[in-house]
mmCIF file of C-alpha atoms in Angstrom:
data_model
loop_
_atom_site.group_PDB
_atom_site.id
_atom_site.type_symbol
_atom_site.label_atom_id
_atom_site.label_comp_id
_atom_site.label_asym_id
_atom_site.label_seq_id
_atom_site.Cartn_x
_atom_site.Cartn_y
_atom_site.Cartn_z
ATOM 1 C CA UNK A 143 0.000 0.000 0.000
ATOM 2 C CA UNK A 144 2.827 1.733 1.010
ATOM 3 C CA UNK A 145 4.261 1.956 -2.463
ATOM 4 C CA UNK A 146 1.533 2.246 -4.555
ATOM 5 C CA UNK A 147 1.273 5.871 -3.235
ATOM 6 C CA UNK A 148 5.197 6.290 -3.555
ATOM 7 C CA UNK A 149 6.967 5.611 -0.219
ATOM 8 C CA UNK A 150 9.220 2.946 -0.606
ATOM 9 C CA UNK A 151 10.440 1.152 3.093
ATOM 10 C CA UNK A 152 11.459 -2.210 4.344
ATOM 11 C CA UNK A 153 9.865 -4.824 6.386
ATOM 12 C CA UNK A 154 10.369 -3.603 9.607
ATOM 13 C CA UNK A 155 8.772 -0.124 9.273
ATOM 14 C CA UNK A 156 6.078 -1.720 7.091
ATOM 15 C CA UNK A 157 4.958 -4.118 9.868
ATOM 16 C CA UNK A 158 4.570 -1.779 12.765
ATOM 17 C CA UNK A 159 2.573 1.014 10.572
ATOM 18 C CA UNK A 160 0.316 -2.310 9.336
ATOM 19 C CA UNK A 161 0.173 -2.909 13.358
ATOM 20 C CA UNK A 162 -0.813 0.571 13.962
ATOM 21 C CA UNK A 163 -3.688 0.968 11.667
ATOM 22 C CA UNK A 164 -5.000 -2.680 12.862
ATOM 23 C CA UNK A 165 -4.698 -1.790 16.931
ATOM 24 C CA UNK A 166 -5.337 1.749 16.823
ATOM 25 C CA UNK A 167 -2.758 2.636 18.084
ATOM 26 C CA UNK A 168 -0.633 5.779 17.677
ATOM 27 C CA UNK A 169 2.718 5.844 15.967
ATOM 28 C CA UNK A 170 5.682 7.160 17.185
ATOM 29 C CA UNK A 171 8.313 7.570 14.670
ATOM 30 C CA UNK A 172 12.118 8.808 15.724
ATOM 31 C CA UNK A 173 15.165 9.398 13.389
ATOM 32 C CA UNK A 174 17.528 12.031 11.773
ATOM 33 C CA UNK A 175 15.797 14.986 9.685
ATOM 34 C CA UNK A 176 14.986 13.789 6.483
ATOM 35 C CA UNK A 177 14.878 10.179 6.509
ATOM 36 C CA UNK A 178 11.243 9.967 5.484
ATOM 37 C CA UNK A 179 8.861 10.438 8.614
ATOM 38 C CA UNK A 180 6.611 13.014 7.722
ATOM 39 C CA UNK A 181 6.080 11.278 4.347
ATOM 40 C CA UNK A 182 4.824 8.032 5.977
ATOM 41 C CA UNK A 183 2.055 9.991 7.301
ATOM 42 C CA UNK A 184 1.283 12.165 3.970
ATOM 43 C CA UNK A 185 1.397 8.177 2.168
ATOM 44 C CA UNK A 186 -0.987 6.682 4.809
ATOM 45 C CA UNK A 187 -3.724 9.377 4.222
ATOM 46 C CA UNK A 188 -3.188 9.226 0.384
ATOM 47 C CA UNK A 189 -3.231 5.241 0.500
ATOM 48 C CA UNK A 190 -6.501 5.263 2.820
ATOM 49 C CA UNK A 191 -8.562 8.098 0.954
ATOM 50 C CA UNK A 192 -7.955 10.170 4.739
ATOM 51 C CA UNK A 193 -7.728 13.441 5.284
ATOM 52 C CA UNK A 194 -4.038 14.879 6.536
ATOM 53 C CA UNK A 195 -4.143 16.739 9.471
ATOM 54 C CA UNK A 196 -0.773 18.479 10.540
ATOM 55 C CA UNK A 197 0.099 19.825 13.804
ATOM 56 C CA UNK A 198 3.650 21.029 12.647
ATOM 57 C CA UNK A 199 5.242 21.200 16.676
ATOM 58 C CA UNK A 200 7.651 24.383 17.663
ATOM 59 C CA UNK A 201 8.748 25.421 21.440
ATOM 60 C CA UNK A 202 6.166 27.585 23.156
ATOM 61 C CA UNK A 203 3.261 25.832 21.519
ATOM 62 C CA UNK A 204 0.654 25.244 23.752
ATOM 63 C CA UNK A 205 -3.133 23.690 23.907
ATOM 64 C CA UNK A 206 -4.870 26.350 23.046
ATOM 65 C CA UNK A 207 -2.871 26.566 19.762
ATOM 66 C CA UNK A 208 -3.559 22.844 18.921
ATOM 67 C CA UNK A 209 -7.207 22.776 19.752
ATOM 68 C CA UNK A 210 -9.232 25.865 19.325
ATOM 69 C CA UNK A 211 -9.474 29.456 19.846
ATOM 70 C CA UNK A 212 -12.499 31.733 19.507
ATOM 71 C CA UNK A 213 -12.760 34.176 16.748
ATOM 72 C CA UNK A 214 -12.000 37.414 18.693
ATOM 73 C CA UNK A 215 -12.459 39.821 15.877
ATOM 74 C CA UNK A 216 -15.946 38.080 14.930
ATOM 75 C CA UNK A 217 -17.124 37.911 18.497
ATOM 76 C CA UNK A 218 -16.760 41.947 19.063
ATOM 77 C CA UNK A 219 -18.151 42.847 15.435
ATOM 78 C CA UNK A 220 -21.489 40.517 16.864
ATOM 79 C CA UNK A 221 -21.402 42.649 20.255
ATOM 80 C CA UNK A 222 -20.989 46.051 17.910
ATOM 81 C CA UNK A 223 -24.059 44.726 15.868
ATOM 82 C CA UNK A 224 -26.296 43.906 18.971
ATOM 83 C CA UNK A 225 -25.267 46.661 21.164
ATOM 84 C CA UNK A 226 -26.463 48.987 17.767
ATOM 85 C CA UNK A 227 -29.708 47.022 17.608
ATOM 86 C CA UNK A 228 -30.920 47.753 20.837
ATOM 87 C CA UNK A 229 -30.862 43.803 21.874
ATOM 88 C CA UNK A 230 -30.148 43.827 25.765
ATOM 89 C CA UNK A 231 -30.334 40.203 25.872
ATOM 90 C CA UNK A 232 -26.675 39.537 27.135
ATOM 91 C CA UNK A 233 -27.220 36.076 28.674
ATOM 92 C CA UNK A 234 -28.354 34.671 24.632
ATOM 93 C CA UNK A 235 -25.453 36.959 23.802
ATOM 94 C CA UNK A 236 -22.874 35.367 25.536
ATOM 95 C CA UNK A 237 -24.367 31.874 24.582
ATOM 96 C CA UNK A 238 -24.068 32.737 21.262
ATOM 97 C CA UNK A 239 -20.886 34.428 21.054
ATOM 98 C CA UNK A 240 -18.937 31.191 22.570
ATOM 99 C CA UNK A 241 -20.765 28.730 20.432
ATOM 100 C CA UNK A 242 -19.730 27.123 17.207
ATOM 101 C CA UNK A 243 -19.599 29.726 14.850
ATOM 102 C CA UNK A 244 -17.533 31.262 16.685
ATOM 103 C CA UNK A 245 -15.520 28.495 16.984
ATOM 104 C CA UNK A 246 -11.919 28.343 15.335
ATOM 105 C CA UNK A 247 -10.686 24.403 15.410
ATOM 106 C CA UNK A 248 -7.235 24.066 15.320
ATOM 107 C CA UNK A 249 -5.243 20.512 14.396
ATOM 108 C CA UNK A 250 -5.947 18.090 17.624
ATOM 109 C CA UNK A 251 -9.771 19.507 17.819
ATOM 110 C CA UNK A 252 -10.357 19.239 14.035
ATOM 111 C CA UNK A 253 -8.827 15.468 14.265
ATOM 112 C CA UNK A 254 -11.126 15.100 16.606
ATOM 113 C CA UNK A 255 -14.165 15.843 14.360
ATOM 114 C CA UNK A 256 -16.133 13.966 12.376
ATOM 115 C CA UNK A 257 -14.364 13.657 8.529
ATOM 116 C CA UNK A 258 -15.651 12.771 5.432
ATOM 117 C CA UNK A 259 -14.054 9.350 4.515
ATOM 118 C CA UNK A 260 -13.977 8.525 7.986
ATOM 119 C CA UNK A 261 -11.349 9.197 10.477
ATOM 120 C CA UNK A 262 -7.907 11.567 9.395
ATOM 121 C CA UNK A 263 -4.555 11.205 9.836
ATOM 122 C CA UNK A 264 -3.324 13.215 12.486
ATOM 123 C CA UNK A 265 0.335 14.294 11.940
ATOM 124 C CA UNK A 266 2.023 15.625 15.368
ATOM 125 C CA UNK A 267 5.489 16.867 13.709
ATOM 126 C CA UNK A 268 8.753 17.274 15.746
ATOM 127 C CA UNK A 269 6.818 16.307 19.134
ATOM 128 C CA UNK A 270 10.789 17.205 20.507
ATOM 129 C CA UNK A 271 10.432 20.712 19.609
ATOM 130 C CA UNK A 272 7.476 21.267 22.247
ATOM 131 C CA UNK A 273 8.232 21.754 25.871
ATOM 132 C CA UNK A 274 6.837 18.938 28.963
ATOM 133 C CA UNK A 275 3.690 20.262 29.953
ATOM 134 C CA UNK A 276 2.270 20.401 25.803
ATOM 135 C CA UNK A 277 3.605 16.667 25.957
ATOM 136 C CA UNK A 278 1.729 15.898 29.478
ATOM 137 C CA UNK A 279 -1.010 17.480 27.949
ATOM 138 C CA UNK A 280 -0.997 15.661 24.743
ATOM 139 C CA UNK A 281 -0.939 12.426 26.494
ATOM 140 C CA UNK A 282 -3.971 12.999 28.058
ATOM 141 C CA UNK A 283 -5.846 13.933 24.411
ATOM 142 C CA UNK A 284 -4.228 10.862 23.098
ATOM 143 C CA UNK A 285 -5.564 8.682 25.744
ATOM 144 C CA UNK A 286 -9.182 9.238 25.824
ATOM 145 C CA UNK A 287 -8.860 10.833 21.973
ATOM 146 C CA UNK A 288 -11.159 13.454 23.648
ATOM 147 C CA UNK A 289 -10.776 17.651 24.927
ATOM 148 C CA UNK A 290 -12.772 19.734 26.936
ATOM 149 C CA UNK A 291 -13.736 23.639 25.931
ATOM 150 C CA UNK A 292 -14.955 24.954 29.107
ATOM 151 C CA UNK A 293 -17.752 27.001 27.121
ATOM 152 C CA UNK A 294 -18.915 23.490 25.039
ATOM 153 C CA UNK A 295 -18.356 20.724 27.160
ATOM 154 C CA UNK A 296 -16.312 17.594 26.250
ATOM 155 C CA UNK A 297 -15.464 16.944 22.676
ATOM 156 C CA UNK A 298 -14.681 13.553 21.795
ATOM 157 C CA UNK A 299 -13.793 11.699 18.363
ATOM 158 C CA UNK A 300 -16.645 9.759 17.137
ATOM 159 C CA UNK A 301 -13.624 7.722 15.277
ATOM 160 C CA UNK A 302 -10.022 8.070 17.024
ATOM 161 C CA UNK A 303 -7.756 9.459 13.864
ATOM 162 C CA UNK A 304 -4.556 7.224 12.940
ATOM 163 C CA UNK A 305 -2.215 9.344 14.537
ATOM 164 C CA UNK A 306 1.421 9.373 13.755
ATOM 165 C CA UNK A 307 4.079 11.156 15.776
ATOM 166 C CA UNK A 308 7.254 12.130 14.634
ATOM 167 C CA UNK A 309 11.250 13.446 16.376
ATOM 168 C CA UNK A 310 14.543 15.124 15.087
ATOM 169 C CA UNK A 311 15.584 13.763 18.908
ATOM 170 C CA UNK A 312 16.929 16.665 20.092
ATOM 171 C CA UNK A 313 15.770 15.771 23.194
ATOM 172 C CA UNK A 314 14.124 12.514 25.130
ATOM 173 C CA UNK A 315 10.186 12.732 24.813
ATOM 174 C CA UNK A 316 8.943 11.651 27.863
ATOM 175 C CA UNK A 317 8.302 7.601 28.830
ATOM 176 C CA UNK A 318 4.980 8.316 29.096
ATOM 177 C CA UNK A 319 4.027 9.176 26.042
ATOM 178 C CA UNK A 320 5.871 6.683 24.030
ATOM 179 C CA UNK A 321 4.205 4.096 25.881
ATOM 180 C CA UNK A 322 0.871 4.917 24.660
ATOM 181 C CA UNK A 323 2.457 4.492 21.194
ATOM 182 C CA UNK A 324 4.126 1.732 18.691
ATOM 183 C CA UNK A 325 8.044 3.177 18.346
ATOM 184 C CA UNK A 326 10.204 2.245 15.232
ATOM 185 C CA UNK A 327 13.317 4.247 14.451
ATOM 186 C CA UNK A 328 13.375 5.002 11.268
ATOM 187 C CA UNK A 329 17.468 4.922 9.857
ATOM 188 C CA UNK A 330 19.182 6.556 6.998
ATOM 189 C CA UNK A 331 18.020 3.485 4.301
ATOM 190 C CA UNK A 332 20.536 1.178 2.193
ATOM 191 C CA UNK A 333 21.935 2.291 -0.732
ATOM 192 C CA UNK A 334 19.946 -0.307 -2.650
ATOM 193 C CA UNK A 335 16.891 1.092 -1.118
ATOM 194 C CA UNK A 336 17.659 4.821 -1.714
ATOM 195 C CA UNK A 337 18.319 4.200 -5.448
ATOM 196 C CA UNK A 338 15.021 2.300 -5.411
ATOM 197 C CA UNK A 339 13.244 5.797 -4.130
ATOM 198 C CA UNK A 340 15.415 8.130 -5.794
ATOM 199 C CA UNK A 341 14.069 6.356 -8.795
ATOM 200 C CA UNK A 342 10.284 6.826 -7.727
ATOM 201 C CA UNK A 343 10.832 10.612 -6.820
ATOM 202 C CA UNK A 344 13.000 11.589 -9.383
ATOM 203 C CA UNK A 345 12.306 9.418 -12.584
ATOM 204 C CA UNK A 346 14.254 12.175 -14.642
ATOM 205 C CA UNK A 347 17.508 11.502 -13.429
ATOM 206 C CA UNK A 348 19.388 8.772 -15.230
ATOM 207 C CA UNK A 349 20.396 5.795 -14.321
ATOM 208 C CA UNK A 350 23.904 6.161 -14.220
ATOM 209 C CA UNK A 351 23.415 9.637 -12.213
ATOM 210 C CA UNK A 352 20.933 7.908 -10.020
ATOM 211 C CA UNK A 353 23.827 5.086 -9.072
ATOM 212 C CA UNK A 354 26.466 7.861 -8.848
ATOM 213 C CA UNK A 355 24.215 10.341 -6.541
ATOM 214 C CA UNK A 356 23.553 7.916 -4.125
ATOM 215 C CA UNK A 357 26.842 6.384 -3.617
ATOM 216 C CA UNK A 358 28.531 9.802 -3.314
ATOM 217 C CA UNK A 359 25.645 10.483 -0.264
ATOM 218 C CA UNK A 360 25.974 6.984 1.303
ATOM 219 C CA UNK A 361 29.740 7.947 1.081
ATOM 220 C CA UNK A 362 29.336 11.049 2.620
ATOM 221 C CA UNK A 363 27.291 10.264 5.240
ATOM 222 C CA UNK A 364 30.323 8.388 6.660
ATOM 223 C CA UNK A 365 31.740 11.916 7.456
ATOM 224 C CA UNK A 366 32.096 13.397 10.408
ATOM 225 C CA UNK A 367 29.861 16.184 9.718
ATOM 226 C CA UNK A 368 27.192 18.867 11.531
ATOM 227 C CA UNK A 369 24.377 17.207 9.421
ATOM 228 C CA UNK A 370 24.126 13.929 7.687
ATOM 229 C CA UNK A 371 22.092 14.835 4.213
ATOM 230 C CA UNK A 372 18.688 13.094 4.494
ATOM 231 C CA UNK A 373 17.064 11.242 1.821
ATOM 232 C CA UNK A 374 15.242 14.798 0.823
ATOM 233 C CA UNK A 375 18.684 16.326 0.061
ATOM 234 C CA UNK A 376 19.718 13.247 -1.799
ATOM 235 C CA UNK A 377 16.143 13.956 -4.064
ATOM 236 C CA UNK A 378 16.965 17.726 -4.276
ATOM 237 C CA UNK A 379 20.344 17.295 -5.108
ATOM 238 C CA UNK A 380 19.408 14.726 -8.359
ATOM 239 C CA UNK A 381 16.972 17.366 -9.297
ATOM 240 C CA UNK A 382 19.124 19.981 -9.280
ATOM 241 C CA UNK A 383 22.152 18.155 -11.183
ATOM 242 C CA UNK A 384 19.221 17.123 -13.821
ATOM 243 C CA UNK A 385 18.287 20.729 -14.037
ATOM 244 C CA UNK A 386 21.956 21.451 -14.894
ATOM 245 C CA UNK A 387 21.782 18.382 -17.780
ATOM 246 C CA UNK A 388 24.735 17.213 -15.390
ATOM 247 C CA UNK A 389 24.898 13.180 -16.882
ATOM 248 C CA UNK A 390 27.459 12.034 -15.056
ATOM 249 C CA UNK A 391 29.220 13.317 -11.375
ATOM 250 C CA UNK A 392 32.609 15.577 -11.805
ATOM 251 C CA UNK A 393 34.137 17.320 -9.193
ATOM 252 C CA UNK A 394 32.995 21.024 -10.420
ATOM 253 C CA UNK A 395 29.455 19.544 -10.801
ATOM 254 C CA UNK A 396 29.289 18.397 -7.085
ATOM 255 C CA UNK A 397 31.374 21.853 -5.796
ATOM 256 C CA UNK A 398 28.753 23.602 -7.528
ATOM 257 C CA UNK A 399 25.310 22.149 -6.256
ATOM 258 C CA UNK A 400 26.671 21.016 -2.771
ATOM 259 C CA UNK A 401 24.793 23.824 -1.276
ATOM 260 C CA UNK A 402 21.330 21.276 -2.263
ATOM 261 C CA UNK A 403 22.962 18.684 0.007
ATOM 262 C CA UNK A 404 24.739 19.984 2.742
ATOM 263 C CA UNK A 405 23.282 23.202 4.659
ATOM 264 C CA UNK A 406 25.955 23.996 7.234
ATOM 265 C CA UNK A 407 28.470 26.460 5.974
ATOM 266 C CA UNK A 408 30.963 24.450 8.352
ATOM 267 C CA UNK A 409 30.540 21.145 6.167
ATOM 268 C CA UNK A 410 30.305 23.029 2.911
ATOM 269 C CA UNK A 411 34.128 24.321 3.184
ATOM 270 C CA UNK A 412 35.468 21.326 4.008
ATOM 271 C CA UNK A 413 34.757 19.703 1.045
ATOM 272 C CA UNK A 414 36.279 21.605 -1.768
ATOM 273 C CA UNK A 415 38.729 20.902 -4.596
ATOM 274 C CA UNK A 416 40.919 17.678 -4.014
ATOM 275 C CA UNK A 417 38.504 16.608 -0.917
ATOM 276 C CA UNK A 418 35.262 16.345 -3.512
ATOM 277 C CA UNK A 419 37.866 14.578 -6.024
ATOM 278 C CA UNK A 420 38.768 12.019 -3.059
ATOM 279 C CA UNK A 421 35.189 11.601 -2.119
ATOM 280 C CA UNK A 422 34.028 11.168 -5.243
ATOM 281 C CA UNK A 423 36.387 8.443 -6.612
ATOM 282 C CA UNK A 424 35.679 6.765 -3.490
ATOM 283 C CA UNK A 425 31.998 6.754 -3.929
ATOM 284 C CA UNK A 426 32.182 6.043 -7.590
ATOM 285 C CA UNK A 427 34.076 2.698 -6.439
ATOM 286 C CA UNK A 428 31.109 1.534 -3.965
ATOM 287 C CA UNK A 429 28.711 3.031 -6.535
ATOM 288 C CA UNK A 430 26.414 0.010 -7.630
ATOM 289 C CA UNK A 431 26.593 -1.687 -10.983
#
């Protein structure tokens, strides 16, 4: 299912999404920026027919930014428009003014909702970018797939969504949370593997660039650097050598598009001249057949 919308994986990460979807239970996926996690989810909702839902995590975020606010700006143009009618009724005022329409759903309360389709794909992005007390509160929302708006009442999914959760780890979520969740860490894949979806995501690119491209990144990747190129960089940088009708790797070719691949200044300047020339007859040695 998997890769008939495009993701290409192994076994082991095919097995515990399979067990996800058939337990209902949320996935928590850790690994390196750019090995593939946030696509899993984007191929799960495209496979099912599901709607995505995204809550894209950053530090300071807190509930009321994942579940709902009220429309401010709407709710004091209503109390302009019934304070200029005459209508003194504030008690049906108030009700009115914190009731649906009013109502602005963010990610975790519109996963919560029912979908057309049946039941979304919740996406919580870089959960390790939050602080502790989003995560407590998360695993309580997880648990009973349920919030309460003081002004509604308790809100609870008809249908839980299939939730996956995603880390850079740059820091330990809590224990708590990932056991309420399946775990797989998902590693940089084998170079037979990333030719296999470099194909898929970049058809343009030739075979003999393909083979070259991802030796040179499985090569590199053995470096001691700041940050590892992901499997997105390895995409972006075939695209961009394709752009540049590049057929096969030289050492100007790679010096001149190693900006798509590496994005630390740092790691850029220490591969120039006779260190690309190195790397690159080294990785055109391991390059595949």
């Amino acid at each position: 299912m998997l890769a008939e919308a495009g993701y290409v994986c192994g076994r082991d990460l095919a097995t515990v999404v399979f067990l996800a979807l058939k337990l209902g239970r949320p996935l928590f996926l850790e690994g390196e920026a750019g090995v593939g996690k946030t696509e899993i989810a984007k191929a799960l909702a495209a496979s099912l027919g599901r709607r995505l839902i995204r809550l894209q995590c950053y530090e300071g975020l807190d509930a009321a930014s994942a579940v709902y606010e009220w429309n401010f700006p709407a709710q004091m143009v209503e109390i302009r428009l019934a304070e200029a009618g005459g209508d003194r009724d504030r008690d049906a005022l108030a009700k009115d003014l914190f009731s649906e329409r009013f109502l602005t759903r963010r990610p975790l309360l519109e996963a919560m909702s029912p979908q057309p389709g049946g039941a979304p794909v919740l996406l919580i992005d870089e959960l390790d970018r939050t602080d502790e007390p989003f995560e407590a509160f998360l695993l309580e929302a997880l648990s009973d797939f349920q919030v309460t708006i003081p002004e509604l009442g308790v809100i609870k999914a008809p249908e839980p969504p299939i939730v996956i959760l995603t880390s850079n780890r740059t820091r330990e979520v809590h224990d708590a949370l990932k056991r309420r969740c399946l775990y797989h860490w998902v590693d940089y894949p084998s170079m037979s593997r990333e030719l296999e979806i470099l194909h898929k995501r970049a058809p343009e690119a030739s075979e003999r660039l393909s083979r070259e491209v991802v030796a040179f990144v499985q090569r590199l990747r053995t470096e001691d650097l700041f940050k590892k190129p992901g499997v997105a960089e390895t995409i972006d940088w075939a695209k961009c050598l394709v752009a540049l009708d590049v057929l096969a790797l030289d050492p100007q070719a790679v010096t001149d598009t190693l900006g798509a691949l590496l994005k630390y200044q740092d790691d850029i300047a220490r591969y120039q001249g006779s260190e690309v020339k190195k790397l690159l007859d080294e990785a055109q040695d391991m390059a595949p057949a």
